[in-house]
Coordinates of C-alpha atoms in Angstrom, one line a residue:
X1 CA 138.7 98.0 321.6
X2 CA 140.2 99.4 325.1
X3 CA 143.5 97.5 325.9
X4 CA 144.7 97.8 329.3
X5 CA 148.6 99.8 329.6
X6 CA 151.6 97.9 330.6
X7 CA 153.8 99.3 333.4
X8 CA 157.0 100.6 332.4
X9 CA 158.5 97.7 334.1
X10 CA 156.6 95.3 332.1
X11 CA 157.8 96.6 328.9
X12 CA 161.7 98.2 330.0
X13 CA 162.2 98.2 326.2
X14 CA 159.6 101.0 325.5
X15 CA 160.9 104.2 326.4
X16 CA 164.0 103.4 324.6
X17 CA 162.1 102.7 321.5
X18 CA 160.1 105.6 321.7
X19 CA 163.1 107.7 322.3
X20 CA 164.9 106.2 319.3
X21 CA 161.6 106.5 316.7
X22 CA 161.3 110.0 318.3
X23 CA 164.4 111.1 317.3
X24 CA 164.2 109.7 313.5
X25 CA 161.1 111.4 312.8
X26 CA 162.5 114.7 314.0
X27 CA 165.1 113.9 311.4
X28 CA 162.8 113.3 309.0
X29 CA 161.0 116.4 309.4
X30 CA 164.4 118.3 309.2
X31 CA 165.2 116.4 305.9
X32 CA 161.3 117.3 304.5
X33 CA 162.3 120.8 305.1
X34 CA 165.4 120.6 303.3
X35 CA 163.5 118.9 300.5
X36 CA 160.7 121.2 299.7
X37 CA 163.7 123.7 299.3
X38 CA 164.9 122.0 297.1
X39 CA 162.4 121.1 294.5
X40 CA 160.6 124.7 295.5
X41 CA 164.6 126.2 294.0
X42 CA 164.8 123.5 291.3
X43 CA 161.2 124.6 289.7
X44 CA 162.1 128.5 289.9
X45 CA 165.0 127.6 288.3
X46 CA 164.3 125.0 285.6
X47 CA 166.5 122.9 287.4
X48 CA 163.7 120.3 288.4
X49 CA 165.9 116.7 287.5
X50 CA 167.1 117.1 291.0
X51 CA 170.4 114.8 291.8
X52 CA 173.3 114.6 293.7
X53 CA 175.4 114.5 290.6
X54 CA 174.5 117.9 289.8
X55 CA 176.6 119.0 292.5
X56 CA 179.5 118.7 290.9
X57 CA 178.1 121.2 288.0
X58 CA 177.8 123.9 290.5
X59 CA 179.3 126.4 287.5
X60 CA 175.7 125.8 286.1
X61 CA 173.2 125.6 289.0
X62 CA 172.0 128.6 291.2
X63 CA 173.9 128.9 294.4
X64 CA 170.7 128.9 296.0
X65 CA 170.0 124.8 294.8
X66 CA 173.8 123.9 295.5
X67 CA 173.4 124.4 299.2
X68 CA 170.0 122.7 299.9
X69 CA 171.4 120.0 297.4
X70 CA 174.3 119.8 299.6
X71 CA 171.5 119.4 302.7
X72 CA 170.0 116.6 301.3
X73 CA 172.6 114.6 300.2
X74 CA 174.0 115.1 304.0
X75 CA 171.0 114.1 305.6
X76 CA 169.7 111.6 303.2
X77 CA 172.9 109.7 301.6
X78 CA 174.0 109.5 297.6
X79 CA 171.7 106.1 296.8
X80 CA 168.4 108.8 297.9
X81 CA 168.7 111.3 295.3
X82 CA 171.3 110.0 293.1
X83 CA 169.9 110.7 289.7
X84 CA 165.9 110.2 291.0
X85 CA 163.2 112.7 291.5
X86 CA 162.5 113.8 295.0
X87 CA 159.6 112.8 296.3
X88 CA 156.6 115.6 297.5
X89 CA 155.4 113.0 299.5
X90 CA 155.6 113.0 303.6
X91 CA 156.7 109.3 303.8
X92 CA 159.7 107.8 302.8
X93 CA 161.8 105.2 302.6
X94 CA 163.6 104.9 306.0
X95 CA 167.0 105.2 305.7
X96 CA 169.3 102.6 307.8
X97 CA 165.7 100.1 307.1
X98 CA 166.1 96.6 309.3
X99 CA 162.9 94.6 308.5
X100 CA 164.0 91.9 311.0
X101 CA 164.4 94.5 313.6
X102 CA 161.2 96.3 312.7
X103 CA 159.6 93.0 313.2
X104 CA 160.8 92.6 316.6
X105 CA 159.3 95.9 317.8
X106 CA 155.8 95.2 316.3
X107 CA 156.4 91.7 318.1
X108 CA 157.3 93.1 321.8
X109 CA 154.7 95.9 321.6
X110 CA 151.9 93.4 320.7
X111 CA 153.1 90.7 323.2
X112 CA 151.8 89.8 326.9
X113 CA 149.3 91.6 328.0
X114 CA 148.1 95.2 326.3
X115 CA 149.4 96.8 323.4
X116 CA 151.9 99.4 322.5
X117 CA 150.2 101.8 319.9
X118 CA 152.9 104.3 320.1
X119 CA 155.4 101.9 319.1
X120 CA 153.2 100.6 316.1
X121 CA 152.2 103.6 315.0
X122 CA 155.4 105.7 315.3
X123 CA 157.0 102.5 313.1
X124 CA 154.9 102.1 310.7
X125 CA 154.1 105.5 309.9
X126 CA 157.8 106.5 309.2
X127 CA 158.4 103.2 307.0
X128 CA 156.9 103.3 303.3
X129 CA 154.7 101.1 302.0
X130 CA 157.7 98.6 300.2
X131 CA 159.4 99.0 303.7
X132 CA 156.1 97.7 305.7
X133 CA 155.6 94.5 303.1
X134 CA 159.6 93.7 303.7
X135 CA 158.3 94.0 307.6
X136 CA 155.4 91.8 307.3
X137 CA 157.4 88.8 305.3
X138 CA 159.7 89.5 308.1
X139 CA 157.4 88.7 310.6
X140 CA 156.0 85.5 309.5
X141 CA 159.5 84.2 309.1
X142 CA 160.3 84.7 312.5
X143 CA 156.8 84.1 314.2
X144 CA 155.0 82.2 312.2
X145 CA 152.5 84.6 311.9
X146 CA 150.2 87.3 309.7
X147 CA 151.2 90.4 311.3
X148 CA 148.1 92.2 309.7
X149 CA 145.8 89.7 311.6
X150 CA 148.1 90.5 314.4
X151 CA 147.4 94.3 314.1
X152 CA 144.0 93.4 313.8
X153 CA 143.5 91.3 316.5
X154 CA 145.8 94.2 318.9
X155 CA 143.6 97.6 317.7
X156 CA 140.6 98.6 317.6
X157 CA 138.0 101.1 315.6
X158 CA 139.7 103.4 313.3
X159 CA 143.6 103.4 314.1
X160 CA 143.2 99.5 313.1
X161 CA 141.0 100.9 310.0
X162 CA 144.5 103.1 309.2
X163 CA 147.1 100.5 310.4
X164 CA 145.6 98.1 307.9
X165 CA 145.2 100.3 305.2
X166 CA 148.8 101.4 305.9
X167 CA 150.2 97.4 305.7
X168 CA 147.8 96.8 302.0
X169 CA 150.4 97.3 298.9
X170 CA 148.6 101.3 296.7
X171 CA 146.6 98.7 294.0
X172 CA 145.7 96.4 295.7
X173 CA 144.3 99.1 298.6
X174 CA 142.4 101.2 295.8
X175 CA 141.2 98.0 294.4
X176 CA 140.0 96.7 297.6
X177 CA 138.4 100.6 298.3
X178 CA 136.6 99.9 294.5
X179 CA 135.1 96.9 295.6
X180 CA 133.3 98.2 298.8
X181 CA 132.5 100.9 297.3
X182 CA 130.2 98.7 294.7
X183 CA 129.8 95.7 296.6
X184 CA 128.5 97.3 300.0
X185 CA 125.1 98.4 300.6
X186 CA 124.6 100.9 298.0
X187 CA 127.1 101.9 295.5
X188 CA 129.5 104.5 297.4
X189 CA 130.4 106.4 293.9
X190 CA 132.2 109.1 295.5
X191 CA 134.9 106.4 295.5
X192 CA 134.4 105.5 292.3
X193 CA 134.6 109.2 291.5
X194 CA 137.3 110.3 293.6
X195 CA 139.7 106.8 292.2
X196 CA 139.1 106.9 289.1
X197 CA 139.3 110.6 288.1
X198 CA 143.0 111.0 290.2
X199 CA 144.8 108.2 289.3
X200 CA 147.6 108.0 286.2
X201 CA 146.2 105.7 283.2
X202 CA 149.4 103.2 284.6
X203 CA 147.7 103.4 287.4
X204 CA 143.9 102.0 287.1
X205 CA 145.1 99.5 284.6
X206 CA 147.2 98.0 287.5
X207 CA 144.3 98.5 289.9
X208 CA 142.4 96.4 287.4
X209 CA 144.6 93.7 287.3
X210 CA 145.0 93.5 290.9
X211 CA 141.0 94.0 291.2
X212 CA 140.7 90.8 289.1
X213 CA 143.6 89.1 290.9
X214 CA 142.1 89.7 294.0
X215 CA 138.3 89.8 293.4
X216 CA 138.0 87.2 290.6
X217 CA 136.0 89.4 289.0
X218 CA 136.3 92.4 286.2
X219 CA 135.9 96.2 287.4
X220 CA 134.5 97.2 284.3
X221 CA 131.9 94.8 284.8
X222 CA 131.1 95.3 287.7
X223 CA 130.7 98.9 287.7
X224 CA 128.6 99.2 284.6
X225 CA 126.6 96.8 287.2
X226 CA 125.9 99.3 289.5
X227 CA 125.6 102.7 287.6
X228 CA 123.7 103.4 284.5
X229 CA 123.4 106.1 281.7
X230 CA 126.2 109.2 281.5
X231 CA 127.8 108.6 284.6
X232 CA 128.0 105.0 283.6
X233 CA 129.8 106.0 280.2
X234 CA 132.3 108.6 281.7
X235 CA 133.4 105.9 284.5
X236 CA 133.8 103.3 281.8
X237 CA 136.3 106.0 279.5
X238 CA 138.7 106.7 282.6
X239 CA 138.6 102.9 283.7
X240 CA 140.1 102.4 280.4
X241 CA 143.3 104.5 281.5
X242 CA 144.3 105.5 277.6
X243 CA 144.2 109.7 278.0
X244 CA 146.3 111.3 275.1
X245 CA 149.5 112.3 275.6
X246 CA 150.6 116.0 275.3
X247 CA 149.0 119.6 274.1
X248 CA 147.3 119.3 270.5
X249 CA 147.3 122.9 270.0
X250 CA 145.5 122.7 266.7
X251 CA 142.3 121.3 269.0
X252 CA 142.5 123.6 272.0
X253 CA 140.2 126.0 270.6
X254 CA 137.9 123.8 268.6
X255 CA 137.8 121.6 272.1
X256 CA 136.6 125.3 274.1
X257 CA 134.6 126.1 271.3
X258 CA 132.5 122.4 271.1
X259 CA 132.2 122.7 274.9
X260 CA 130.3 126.0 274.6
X261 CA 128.2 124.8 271.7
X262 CA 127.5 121.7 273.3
X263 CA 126.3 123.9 276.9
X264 CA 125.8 127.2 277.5
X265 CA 125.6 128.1 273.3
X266 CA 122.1 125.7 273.2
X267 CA 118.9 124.5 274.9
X268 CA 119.4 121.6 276.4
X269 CA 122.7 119.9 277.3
X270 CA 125.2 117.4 274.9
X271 CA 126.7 115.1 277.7
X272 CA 128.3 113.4 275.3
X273 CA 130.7 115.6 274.1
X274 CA 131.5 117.0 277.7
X275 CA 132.4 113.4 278.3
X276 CA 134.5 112.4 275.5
X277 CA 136.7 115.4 275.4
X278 CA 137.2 115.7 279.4
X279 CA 137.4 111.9 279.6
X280 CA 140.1 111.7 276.9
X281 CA 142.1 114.6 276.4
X282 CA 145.6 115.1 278.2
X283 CA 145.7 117.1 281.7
X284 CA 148.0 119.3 280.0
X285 CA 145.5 120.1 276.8
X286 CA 142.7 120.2 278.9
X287 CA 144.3 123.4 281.2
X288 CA 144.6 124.9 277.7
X289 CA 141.2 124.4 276.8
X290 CA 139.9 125.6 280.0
X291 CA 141.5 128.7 279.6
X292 CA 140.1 129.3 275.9
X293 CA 136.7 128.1 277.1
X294 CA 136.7 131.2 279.5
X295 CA 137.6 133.8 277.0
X296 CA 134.4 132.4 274.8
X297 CA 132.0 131.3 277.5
X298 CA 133.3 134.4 279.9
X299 CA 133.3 132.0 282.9
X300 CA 135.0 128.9 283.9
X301 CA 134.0 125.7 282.8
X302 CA 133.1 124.3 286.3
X303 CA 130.7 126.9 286.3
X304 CA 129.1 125.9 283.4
X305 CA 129.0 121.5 284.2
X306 CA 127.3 122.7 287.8
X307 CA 124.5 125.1 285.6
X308 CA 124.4 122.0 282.6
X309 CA 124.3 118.6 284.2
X310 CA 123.4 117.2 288.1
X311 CA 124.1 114.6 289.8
X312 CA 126.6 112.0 289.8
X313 CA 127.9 113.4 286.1
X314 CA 128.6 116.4 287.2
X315 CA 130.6 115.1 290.6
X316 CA 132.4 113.1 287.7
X317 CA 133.0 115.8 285.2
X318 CA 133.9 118.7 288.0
X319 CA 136.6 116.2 289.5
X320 CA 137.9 115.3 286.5
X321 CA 138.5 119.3 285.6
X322 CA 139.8 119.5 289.3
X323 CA 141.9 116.9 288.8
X324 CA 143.3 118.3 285.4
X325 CA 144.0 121.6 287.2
X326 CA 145.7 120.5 290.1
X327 CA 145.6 116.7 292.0
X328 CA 147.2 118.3 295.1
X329 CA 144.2 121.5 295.3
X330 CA 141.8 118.3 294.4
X331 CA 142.6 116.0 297.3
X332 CA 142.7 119.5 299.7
X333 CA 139.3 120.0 298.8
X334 CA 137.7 116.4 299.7
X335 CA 139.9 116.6 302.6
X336 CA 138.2 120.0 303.7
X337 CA 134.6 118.1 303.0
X338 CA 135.8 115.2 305.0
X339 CA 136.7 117.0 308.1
X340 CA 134.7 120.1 308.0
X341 CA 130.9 119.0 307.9
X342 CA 128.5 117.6 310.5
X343 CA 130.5 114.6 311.8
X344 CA 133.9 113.5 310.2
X345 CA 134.3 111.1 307.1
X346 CA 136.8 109.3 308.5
X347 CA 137.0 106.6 305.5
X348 CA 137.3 109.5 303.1
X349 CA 140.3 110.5 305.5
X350 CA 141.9 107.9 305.8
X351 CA 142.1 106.8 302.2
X352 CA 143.8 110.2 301.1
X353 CA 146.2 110.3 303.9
X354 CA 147.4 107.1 303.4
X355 CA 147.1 106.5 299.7
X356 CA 149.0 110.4 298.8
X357 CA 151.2 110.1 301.8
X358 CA 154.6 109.3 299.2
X359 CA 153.0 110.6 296.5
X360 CA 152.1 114.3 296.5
X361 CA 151.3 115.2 300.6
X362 CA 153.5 118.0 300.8
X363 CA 151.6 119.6 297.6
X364 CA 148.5 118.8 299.1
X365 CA 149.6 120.9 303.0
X366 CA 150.6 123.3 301.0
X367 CA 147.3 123.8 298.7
X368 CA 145.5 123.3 301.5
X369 CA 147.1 126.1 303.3
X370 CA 146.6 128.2 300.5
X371 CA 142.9 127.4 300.3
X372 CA 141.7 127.3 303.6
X373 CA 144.0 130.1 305.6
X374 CA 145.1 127.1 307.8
X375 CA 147.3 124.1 308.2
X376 CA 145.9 120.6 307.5
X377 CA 147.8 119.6 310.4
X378 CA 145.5 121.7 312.6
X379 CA 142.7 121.0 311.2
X380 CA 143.4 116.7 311.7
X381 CA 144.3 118.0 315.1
X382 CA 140.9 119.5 316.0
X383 CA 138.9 117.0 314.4
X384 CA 140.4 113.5 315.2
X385 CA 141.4 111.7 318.8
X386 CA 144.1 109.6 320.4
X387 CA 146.0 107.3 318.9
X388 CA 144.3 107.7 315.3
X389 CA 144.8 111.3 315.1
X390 CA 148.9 110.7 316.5
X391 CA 148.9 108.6 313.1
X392 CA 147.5 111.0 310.7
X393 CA 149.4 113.5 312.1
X394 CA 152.6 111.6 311.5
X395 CA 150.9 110.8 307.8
X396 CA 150.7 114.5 307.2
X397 CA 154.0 115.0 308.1
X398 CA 154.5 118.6 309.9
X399 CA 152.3 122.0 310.4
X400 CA 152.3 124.8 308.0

C-alpha cells in the first residue's frame, strides 16, 4: 500500500525524531560491540556469569574482561548486567524506556495524512518485545485505540507482515506461525520442522498453552491431523518438550553404536530408533554421540539420515542434529535458503529475524559469516527493498 509523503512542514516534529532515534541506535551498536567483547573474553576465560559485581573482584578476573566490563556497565547502567547473563541477541531493552512517549511518536507518525515508516520502524525495532506490549497498552490508554490495527491499517505488504509480527508477544507469535502452517492450504511443515526442533522444552509447552489459549484447540491434535507415519511420531516426541537433562556417558556409545545398527550396519532402515534417541536425548549427549557415531560409522550422522530415510523425516531428523550442534549455525543455514534461491522466502525471513532477534542474533551474524564468507547484513541488503529491508537491517543489528 503506497502512502503519499508529508512535507517537512506538515510533520516539523520528524527530523528531530529521526535525529534522536538515529543517535540511540548508534549507541546501541557501540554498546553490541562492547558486549560481544565481553561474553567473547568471559568464554575464553571461564568467566561466562558475566556481572557488574565482578568488577570489584578484579584480583581474579583477566584484565582483558575488567575493561570491556567497565564498557558496559558505562554504557548500559548497573540494573543491565547486574548479576544477569548478557544477551547475544541484537535487540534489547531500551534503556531510558517511556512507553507514553513511545506512544506519542507512533501516534504523530500515523496521523493526518501519510505515514511515517522511518519513525515506526526505527522505534520499534530498537524497543524489545516487553518494551513494544508496555507501548501498545500505552496507546490505547491514551487513544482509545489497537495500535496493531493501527499499524495495520498505516502499512502495507511485508514491512506491515514484520511490524506485526514485531508487536505479537515470542508464544503467542510461534503459536500463531503453528497454526497457518496447519491450518492454511496445505500443511507448511517446514514450520512445523523448523519450531519445533529449535525451541527449549519450556518453550513449546508455553507455545502449547498459548496455542490452546488462543486457538481453542490442542496442537498435538491438530498436528497428528495433518501428518501421518514417522514424521508424525517424531513431531509428536519434541511437541512434548521432556528431552533429558545432561551427558549419560554410560549410553554415548551404545546410543552411536544402535544408530549404526539401526542404518548403515543393515538392509533396510529402523526409523524408530533414529527417532527415539534424537527426539529424546540431551543436546549435550547427542554432540557426544555424534562424535562416537563417526569413529564407528566413519562419517557423520547427517550423512547417514540423508542415505537412510527421505522426505519429511529426514528434514526432521537432520534439523534436530543441526539444532543439537549448534541453533545459531542452524538458523544461518535456513536464512541462507531463504534469501539465496529463485525468489526470496520472505515468511521464512521474517520469522527468524524477529523471533532470534533477543535471543541468539549475534551467534547467528557470526555463524553465518563463518559459513557463507559474508555478512548477513549484506546479504539482507541485496536481497530485500525499502522500508522492509531498513527494518531487518536494524533486526540484524550491524555488518560483519
Amino acid at each position: 500500500m503506497a502512502h503519499p509523503r508529508k512535507t517537512p512542514d506538515e510533520i516539523p516534529y520528524r527530523r528531530k525524531t529521526s535525529a534522536n532515534e538515529f543517535e540511540l541506535l548508534s549507541i546501541n551498536h557501540q554498546l553490541e560491540d562492547i558486549v560481544s567483547s565481553v561474553i567473547t573474553i568471559a568464554r575464553e576465560t571461564h568467566y561466562w556469569t558475566v556481572g557488574v559485581d565482578i568488577l570489584d573482584k578484579t584480583q581474579k578476573a583477566p584484565p582483558a574482561l575488567v575493561t570491556a566490563l567497565s564498557a558496559a556497565h558505562r554504557w548500559a547502567g548497573t540494573e543491565a548486567y547486574n548479576g544477569k547473563m548478557a544477551t547475544r541477541g541484537s535487540v534489547r531493552p531500551f534503556q531510558n524506556f517511556n512507553a507514553k512517549q513511545d506512544a506519542e511518536v507512533l501516534h504523530k507518525a500515523m496521523k493526518g495524512i501519510g505515514t511515517d515508516e522511518d519513525a515506526i520502524l526505527m522505534l520499534l525495532a530498537a524497543r524489545c518485545n516487553d518494551q513494544r506490549q508496555l507501548i501498545k497498552a500505552a496507546f490505547k490508554k491514551a487513544y482509545g485505540k489497537d495500535l496493531v490495527k493501527e499499524l495495520k491499517s498505516e502499512l502495507g505488504g511485508k514491512f506491515e507482515d514484520l511490524v506485526v509480527a514485531l508487536m505479537t508477544p515470542p508464544i503467542s507469535y510461534d503459536a500463531n506461525e503453528l497454526r497457518k502452517a496447519i491450518k492454511g492450504a496445505g500443511t507448511d511443515d517446514k514450520v512445523l520442522i523448523e519450531i519445533l526442533a529449535s525451541r527449549t522444552g519450556d518453550q513449546i509447552k508455553d507455545i502449547i498453552k498459548a496455542y490452546k489459549k488462543e486457538h481453542s484447540g490442542k496442537l498435538e491434535k491438530d498436528i497428528m491431523g495433518d501428518t501421518s507415519g514417522h514424521y508424525q511420531r517424531i513431531l509428536v516426541i519434541l511437541l512434548q518438550g521432556n528431552r533429558e537433562e545432561g551427558v549419560d556417558e554410560s549410553r554415548v556409545e551404545k546410543d552411536a553404536k544402535e544408530l549404526f545398527a539401526a542404518g548403515e550396519e543393515k538392509f533396510g532402515t529402523d526409523e524408530d530408533k533414529f527417532i527415539n534417541i534424537l527426539g529424546n536425548r540431551s543436546a549435550e549427549h547427542l554432540r557426544k554421540v555424534f562424535d562416537a557415531y563417526k569413529k564407528i560409522a566413519g562419517c557423520d550422522i547427517e550423512e547417514s539420515i540423508k542415505g537412510e530415510t527421505s522426505g519429511n523425516l529426514e528434514s526432521t531428523l537432520l534439523a534436530v542434529v543441526k539444532c543439537a550442534r549448534s541453533v545459531p549455525a542452524f538458523f544461518a543455514e535456513c536464512l541462507r535458503e531463504s534469501m539465496r534461491r529463485a525468489g526470496t522466502d520472505d515468511d521464512t525471513l521474517i520469522r527468524i529475524m524477529v523471533s532470534r532477534s533477543e535471543v541468539d542474533m549475534l551467534d547467528i551474524r557470526a555463524e553465518y559469516k563463518k559459513m557463507y564468507g559474508e555478512s548477513l547484513y549484506r546479504t539482507i541488503q541485496e536481497d530485500t527493498a525499502g522500508d522492509y529491508r531498513k527494518a531487518l537491517l536494524y533486526l540484524c543489528g550491524g555488518d560483519d
